[in-house]
Short mmCIF file of C-alpha atoms and ligand atoms in Angstrom, two decimals:
data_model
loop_
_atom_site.label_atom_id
_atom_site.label_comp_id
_atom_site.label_asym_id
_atom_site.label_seq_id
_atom_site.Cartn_x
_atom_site.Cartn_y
_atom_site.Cartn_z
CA UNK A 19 0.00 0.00 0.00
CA UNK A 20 1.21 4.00 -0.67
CA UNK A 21 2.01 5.91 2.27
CA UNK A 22 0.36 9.16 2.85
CA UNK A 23 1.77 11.97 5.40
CA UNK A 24 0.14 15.13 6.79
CA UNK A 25 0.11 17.90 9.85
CA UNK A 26 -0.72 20.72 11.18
CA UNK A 27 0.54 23.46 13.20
CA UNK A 28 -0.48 23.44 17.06
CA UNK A 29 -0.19 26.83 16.69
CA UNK A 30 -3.68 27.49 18.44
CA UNK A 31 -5.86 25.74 21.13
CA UNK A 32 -8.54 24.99 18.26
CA UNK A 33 -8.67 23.38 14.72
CA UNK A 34 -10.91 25.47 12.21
CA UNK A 35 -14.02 24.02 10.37
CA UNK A 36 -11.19 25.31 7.45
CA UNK A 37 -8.73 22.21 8.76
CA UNK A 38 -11.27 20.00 9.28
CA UNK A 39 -13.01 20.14 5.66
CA UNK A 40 -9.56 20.93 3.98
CA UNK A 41 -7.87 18.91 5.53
CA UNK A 42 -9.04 16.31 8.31
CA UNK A 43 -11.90 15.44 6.45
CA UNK A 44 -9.83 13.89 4.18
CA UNK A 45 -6.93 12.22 6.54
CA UNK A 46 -10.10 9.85 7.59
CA UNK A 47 -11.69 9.36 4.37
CA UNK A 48 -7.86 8.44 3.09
CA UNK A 49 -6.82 6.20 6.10
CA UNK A 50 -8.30 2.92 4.67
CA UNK A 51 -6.67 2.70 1.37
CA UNK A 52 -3.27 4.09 2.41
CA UNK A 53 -1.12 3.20 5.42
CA UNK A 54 -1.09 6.69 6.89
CA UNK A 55 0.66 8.70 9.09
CA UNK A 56 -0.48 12.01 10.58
CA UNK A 57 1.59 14.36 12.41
CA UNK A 58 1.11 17.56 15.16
CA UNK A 59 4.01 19.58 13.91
CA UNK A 60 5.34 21.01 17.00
CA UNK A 61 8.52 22.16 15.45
CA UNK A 62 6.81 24.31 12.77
CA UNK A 63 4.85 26.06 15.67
CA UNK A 64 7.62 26.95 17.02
CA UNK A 65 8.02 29.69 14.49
CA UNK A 66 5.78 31.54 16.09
CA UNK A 67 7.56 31.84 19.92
CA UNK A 68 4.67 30.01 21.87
CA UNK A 69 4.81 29.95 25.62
CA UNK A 70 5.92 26.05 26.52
CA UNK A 71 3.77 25.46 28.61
CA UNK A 72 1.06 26.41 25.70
CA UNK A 73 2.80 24.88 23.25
CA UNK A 74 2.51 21.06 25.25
CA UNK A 75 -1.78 21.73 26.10
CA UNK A 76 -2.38 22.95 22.26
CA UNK A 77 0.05 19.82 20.99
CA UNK A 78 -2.00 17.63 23.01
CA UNK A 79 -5.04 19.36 22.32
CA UNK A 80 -4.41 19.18 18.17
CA UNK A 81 -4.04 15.69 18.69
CA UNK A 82 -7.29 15.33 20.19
CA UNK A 83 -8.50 17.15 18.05
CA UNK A 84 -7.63 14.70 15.17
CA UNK A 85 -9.05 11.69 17.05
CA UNK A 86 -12.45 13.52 17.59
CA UNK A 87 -12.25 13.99 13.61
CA UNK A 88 -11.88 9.81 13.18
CA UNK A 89 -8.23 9.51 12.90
CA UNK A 90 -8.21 6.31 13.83
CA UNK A 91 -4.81 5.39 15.67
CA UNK A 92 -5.27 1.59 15.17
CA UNK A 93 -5.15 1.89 11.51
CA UNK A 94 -3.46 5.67 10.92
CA UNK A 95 0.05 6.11 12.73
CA UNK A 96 -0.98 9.19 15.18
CA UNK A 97 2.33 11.27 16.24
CA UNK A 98 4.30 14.22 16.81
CA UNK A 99 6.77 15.79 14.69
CA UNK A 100 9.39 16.11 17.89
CA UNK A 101 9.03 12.67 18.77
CA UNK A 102 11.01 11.55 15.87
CA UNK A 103 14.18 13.70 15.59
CA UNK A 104 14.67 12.23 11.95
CA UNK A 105 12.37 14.50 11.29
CA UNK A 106 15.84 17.83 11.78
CA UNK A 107 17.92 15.37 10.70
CA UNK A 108 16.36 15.13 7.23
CA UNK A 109 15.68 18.83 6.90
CA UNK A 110 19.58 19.81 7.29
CA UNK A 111 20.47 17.29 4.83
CA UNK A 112 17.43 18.69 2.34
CA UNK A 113 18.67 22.53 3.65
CA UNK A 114 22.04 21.82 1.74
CA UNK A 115 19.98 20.59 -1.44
CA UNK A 116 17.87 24.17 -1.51
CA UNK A 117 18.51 27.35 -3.29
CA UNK A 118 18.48 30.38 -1.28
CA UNK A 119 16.49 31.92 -4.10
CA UNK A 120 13.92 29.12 -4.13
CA UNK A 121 13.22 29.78 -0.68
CA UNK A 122 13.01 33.45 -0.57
CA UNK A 123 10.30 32.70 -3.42
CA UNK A 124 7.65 30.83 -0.94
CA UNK A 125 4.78 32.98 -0.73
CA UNK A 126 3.91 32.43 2.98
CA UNK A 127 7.02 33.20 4.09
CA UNK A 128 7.25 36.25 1.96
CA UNK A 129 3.79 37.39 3.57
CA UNK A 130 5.03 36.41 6.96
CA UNK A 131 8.76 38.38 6.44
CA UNK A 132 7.18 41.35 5.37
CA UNK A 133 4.93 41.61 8.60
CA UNK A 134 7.43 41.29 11.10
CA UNK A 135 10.42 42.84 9.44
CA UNK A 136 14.34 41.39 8.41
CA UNK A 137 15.24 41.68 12.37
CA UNK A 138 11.85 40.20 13.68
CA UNK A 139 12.08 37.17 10.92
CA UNK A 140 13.80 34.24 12.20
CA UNK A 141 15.83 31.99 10.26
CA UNK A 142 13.33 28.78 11.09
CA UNK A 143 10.76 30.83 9.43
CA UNK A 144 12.79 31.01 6.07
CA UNK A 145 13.91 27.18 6.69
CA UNK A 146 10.30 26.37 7.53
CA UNK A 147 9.53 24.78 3.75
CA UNK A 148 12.51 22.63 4.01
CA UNK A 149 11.13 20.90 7.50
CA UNK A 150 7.94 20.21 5.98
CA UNK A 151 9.91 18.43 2.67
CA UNK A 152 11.60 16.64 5.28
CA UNK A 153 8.69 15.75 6.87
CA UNK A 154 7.19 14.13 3.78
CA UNK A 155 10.41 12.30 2.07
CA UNK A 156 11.42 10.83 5.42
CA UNK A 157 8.47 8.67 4.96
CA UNK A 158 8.58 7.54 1.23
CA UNK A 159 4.76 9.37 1.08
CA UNK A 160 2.96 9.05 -2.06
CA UNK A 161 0.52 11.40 -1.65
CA UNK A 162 0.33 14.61 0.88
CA UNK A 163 -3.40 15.63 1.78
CA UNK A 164 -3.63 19.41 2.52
CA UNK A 165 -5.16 22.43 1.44
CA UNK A 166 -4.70 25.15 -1.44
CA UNK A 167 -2.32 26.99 0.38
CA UNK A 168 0.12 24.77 0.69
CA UNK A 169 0.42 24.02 -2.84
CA UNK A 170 3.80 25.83 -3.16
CA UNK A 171 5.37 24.13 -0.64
CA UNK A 172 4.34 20.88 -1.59
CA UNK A 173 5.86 21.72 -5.20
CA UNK A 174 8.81 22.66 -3.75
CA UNK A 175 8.64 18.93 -1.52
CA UNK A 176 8.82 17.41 -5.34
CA UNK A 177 11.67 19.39 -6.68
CA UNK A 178 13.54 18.44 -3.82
CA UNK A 179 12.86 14.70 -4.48
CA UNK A 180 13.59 15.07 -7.99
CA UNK A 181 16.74 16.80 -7.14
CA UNK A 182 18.11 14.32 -4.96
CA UNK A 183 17.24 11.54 -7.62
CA UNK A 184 19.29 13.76 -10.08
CA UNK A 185 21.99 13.83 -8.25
CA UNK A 186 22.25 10.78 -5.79
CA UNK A 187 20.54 8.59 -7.90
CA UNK A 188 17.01 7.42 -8.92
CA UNK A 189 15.40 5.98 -5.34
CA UNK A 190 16.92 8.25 -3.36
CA UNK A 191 13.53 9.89 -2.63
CA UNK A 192 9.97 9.61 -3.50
CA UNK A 193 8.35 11.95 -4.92
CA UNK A 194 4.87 13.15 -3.77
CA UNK A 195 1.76 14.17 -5.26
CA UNK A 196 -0.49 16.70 -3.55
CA UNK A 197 -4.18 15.43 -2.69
CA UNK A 198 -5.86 18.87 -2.72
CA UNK A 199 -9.56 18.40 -3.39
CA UNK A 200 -10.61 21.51 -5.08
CA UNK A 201 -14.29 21.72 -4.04
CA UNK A 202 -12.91 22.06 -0.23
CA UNK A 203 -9.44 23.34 -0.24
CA UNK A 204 -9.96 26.74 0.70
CA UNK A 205 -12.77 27.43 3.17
CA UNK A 206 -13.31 31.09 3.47
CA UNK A 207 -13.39 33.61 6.24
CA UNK A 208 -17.13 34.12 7.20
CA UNK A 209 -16.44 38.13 7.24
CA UNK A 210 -14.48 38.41 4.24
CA UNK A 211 -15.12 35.48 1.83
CA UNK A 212 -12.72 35.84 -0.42
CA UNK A 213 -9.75 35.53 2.10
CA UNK A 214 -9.07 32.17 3.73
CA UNK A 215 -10.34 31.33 7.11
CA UNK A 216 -7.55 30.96 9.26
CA UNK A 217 -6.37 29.94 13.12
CA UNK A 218 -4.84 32.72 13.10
CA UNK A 219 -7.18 35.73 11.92
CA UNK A 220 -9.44 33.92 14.55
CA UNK A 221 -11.97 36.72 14.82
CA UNK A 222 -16.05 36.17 13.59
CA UNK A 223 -14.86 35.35 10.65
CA UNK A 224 -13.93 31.96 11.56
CA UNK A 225 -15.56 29.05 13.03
CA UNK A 226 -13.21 27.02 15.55
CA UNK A 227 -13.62 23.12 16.52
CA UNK A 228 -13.45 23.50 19.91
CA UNK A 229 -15.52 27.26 20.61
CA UNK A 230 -18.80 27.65 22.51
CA UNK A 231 -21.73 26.47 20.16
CA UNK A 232 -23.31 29.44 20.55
CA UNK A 233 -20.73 31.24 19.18
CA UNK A 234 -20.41 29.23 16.23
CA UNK A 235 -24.42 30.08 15.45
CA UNK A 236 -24.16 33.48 16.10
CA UNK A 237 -21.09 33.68 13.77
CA UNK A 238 -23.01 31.77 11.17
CA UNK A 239 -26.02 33.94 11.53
CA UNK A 240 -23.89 37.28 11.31
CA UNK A 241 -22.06 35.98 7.80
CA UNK A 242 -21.45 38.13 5.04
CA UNK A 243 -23.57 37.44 1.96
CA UNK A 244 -23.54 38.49 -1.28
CA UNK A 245 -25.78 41.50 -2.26
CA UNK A 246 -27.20 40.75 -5.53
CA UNK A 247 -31.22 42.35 -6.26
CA UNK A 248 -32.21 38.31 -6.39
CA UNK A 249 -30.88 36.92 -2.84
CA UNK A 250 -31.24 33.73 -5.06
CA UNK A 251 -28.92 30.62 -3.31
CA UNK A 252 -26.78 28.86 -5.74
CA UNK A 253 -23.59 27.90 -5.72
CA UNK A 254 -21.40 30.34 -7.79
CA UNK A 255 -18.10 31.00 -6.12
CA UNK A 256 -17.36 34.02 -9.00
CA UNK A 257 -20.51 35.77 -8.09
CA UNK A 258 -21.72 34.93 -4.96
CA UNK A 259 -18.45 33.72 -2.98
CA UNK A 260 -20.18 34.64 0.50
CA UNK A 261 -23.31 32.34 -0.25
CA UNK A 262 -21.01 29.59 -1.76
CA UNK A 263 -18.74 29.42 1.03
CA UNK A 264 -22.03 28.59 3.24
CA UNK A 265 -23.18 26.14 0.72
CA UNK A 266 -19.87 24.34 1.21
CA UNK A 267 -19.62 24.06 4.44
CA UNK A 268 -22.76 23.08 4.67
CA UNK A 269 -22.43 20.20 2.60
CA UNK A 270 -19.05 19.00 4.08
CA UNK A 271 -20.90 18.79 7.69
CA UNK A 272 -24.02 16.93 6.15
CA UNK A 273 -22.64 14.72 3.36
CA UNK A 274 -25.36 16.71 0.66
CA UNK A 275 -24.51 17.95 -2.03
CA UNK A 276 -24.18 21.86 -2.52
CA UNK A 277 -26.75 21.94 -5.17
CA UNK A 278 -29.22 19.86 -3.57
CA UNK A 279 -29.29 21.97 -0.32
CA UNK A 280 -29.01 25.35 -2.85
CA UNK A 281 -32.65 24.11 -4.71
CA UNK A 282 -33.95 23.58 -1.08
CA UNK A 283 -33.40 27.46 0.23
CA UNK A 284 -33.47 28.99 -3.16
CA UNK A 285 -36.41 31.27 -3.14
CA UNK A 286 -36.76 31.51 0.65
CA UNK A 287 -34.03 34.59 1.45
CA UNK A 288 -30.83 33.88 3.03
CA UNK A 289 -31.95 33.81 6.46
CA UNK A 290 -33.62 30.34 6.61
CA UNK A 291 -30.16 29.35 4.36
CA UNK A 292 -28.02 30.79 7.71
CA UNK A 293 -30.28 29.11 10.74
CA UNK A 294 -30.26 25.72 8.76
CA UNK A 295 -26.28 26.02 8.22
CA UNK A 296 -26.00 26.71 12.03
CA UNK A 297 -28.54 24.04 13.15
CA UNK A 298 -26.21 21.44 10.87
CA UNK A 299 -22.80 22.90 11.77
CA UNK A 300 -23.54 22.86 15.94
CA UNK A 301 -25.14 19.46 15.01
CA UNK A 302 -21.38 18.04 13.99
CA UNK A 303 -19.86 20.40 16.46
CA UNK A 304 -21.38 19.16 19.79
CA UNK A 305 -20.37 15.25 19.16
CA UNK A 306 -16.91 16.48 18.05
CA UNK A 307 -16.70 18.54 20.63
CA UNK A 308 -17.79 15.51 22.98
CA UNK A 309 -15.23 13.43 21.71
CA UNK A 310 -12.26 15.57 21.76
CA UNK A 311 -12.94 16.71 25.47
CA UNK A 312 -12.80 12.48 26.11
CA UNK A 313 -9.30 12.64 24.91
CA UNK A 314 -8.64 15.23 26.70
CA UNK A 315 -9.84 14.25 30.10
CA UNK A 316 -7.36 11.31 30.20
CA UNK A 317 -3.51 13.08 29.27
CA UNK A 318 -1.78 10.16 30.04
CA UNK A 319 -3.55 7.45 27.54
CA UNK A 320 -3.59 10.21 24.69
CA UNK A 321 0.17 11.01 25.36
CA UNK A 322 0.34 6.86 25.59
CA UNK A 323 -1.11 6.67 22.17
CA UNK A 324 1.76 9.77 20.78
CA UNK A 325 4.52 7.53 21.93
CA UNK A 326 2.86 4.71 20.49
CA UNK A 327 2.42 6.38 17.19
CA UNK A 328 6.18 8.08 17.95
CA UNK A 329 7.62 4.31 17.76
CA UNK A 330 6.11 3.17 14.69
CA UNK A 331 6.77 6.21 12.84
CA UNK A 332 10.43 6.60 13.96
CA UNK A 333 10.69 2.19 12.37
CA UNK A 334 9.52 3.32 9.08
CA UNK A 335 11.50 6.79 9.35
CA UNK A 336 14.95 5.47 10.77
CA UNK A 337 16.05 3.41 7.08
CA UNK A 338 14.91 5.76 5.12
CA UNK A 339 17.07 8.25 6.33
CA UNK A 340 19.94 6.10 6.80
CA UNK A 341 19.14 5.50 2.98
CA UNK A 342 19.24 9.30 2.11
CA UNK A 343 22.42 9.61 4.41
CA UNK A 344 24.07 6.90 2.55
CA UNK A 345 23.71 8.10 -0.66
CA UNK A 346 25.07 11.28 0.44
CA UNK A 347 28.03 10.09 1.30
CA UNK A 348 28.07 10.68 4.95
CA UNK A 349 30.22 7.72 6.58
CA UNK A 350 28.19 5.28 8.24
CA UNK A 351 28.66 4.83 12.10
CA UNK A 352 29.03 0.61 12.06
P1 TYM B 424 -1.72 24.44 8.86
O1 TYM B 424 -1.53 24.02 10.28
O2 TYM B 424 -1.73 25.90 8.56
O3 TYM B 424 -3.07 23.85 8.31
C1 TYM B 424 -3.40 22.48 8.44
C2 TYM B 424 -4.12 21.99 7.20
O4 TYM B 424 -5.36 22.68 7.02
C3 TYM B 424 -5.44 23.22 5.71
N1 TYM B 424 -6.20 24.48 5.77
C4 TYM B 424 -7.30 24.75 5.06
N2 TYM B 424 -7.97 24.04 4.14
C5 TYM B 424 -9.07 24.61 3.59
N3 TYM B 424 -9.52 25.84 3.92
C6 TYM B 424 -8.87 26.59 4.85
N4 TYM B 424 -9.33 27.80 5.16
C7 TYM B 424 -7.71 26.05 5.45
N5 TYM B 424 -6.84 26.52 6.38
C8 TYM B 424 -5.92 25.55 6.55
C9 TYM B 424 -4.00 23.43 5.30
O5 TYM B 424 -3.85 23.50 3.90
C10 TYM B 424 -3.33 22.21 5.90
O6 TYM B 424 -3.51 21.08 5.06
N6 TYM B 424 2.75 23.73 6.72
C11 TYM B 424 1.53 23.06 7.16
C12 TYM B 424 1.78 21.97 8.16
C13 TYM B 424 2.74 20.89 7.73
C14 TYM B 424 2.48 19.85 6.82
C15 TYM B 424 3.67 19.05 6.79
C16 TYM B 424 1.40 19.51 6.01
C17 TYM B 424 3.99 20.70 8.22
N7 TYM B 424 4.54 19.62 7.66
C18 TYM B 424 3.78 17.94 5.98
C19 TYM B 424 1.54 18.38 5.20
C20 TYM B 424 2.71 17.61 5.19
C21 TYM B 424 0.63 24.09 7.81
O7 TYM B 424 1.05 25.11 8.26
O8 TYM B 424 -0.66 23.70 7.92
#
């Protein structure tokens, strides 16, 4: 079976609706025809100067997270990125393989750089690409599930491989294909629907995994919509991105289709289209919510299942560095 690989950033102490449709949705509907491994990539967050003691409850706290989503860690290999210090290893070795032009051309960083200025941009942040590449090849992965915005990096994951094939010889890595799933892979900020929803902008604008239901409705009540004379509900991203973005979400918590639930509120004013879409988002939110608290409640069997995931990940990770290190020419220890 192909492996698959993906993470995210524990960055915050809630997931949004944005991961989970992007991204999580599709870890679980992936994890029976692909020996999987999913990752809470502490290191990455660490861009972003958390407080530790944060940084361990929001690791922990992603990882529930991905459980109450249906990772299943029977079948899925459920770790963290730290656990499995291949994972540096890999990166330094890939960090010597990539142009300092190719990296100053990643998009997110450039964003990021240009917010917080030369002297408040840290060299982890420019380096942060390579960790993810190293991330991916240290597991042979096929295919990476994620969302449109991390298209670039993901190219840059396969010019990597190709490189090291080019030069170390074919089978030196694997190269990856994104699994981006374009009806999903950007969810849009509820305020401003043509920007992406994001942990970070976490304002009204986006719906979190783990907020007061409530707040969720109220958010979903207050969403912008697209003024057009016919209020009409169909799903037309171009012209009615606000409306759209409902009609997705909507679908991704219920399993309809966007057209289907479209023909049912067509005609009846976006109102009824907003308390139905917060009815059926609190419906998925409150058994989620349920689960991941489980999880939660008991530290010391979730941080038992992380080392358990941390041991089989680090077996499949171990030889295919030592491959990559071989080929490099770095002198083996025995
Ligand atoms: P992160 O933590 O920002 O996001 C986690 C995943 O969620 C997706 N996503 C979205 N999808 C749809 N709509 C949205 N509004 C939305 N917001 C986020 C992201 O595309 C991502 O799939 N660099 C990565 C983490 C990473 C990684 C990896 C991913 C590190 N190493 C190796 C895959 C493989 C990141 O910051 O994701």
């Amino acid at each position: 079976r192909q492996r698959i690989l993906s993470g995210m950033q524990p960055t915050h102490d809630s997931l949004t609706i944005g991961n989970y449709i992007g991204a999580l949705q599709q870890w679980v509907a992936l994890q029976d025809s692909y020996d999987a491994l999913y990752c809470v990539v502490d290191l990455h967050a660490l861009t972003v100067h958390p407080d530790p003691a944060v940084l361990r409850e929001r690791t922990r706290r992603t990882a529930a997270q991905y459980l109450a989503g249906g990772v299943d860690p029977e079948r899925s290999v459920l770790f963290v990125q730290s656990h499995v210090p291949e994972h540096t290893e890999l990166a330094w070795l890939l960090s010597c393989q990539t142009g300092y032009g190719e990296a100053s051309r990643m998009t997110q960083f450039k964003d990021k750089a240009e917010k917080q200025g030369t002297e408040g941009t840290t060299v982890g942040l420019f380096t942060y690409p390579v960790l993810m590449a190293a991330d991916i090849l240290l597991y042979d992965a096929a295919l990476v599930p994620v969302g449109e915005d991390q298209r670039q990096h993901l190219e840059l994951t396969r010019d990597l491989a190709e490189r090291l094939n080019t030069r170390f010889g074919e089978g030196t890595a694997v190269v990856p294909d994104a699994h981006i799933v374009k009806a999903v892979a950007k969810i849009y900020d509820l305020q401003e629907p043509t920007a992406k929803m994001s942990k970070s902008e976490a304002g009204k604008g986006s719906l979190l995994l783990l907020e007061d239901v409530k707040r969720t409705a109220k958010k979903i009540k207050s969403a912008v919509t697209d003024a057009d004379e016919t209020y009409a509900v169909r799903f037309d991203p171009a012209a009615k991105p606000g409306i759209s973005n409902l009609l997705t979400i909507f679908s991704a918590v219920t399993g309809r289709g966007v057209d289907e639930i479209a023909a049912e509120y067509d005609g009846r004013g976006y109102g009824h289209l907003k308390v139905a879409l917060a009815d059926a988002v609190v419906a998925f939110l409150e058994p989620f919510q349920e689960r991941a608290n489980g999880y939660l409640a008991d530290p010391a069997e979730l941080d038992r299942v992380l080392a358990d995931g941390a041991d089989r990940a680090r077996d499949i990770a171990q030889p295919v560095l030592e491959r990559v290190k071989s080929r490099f020419g770095l002198l083996p220890a025995r």
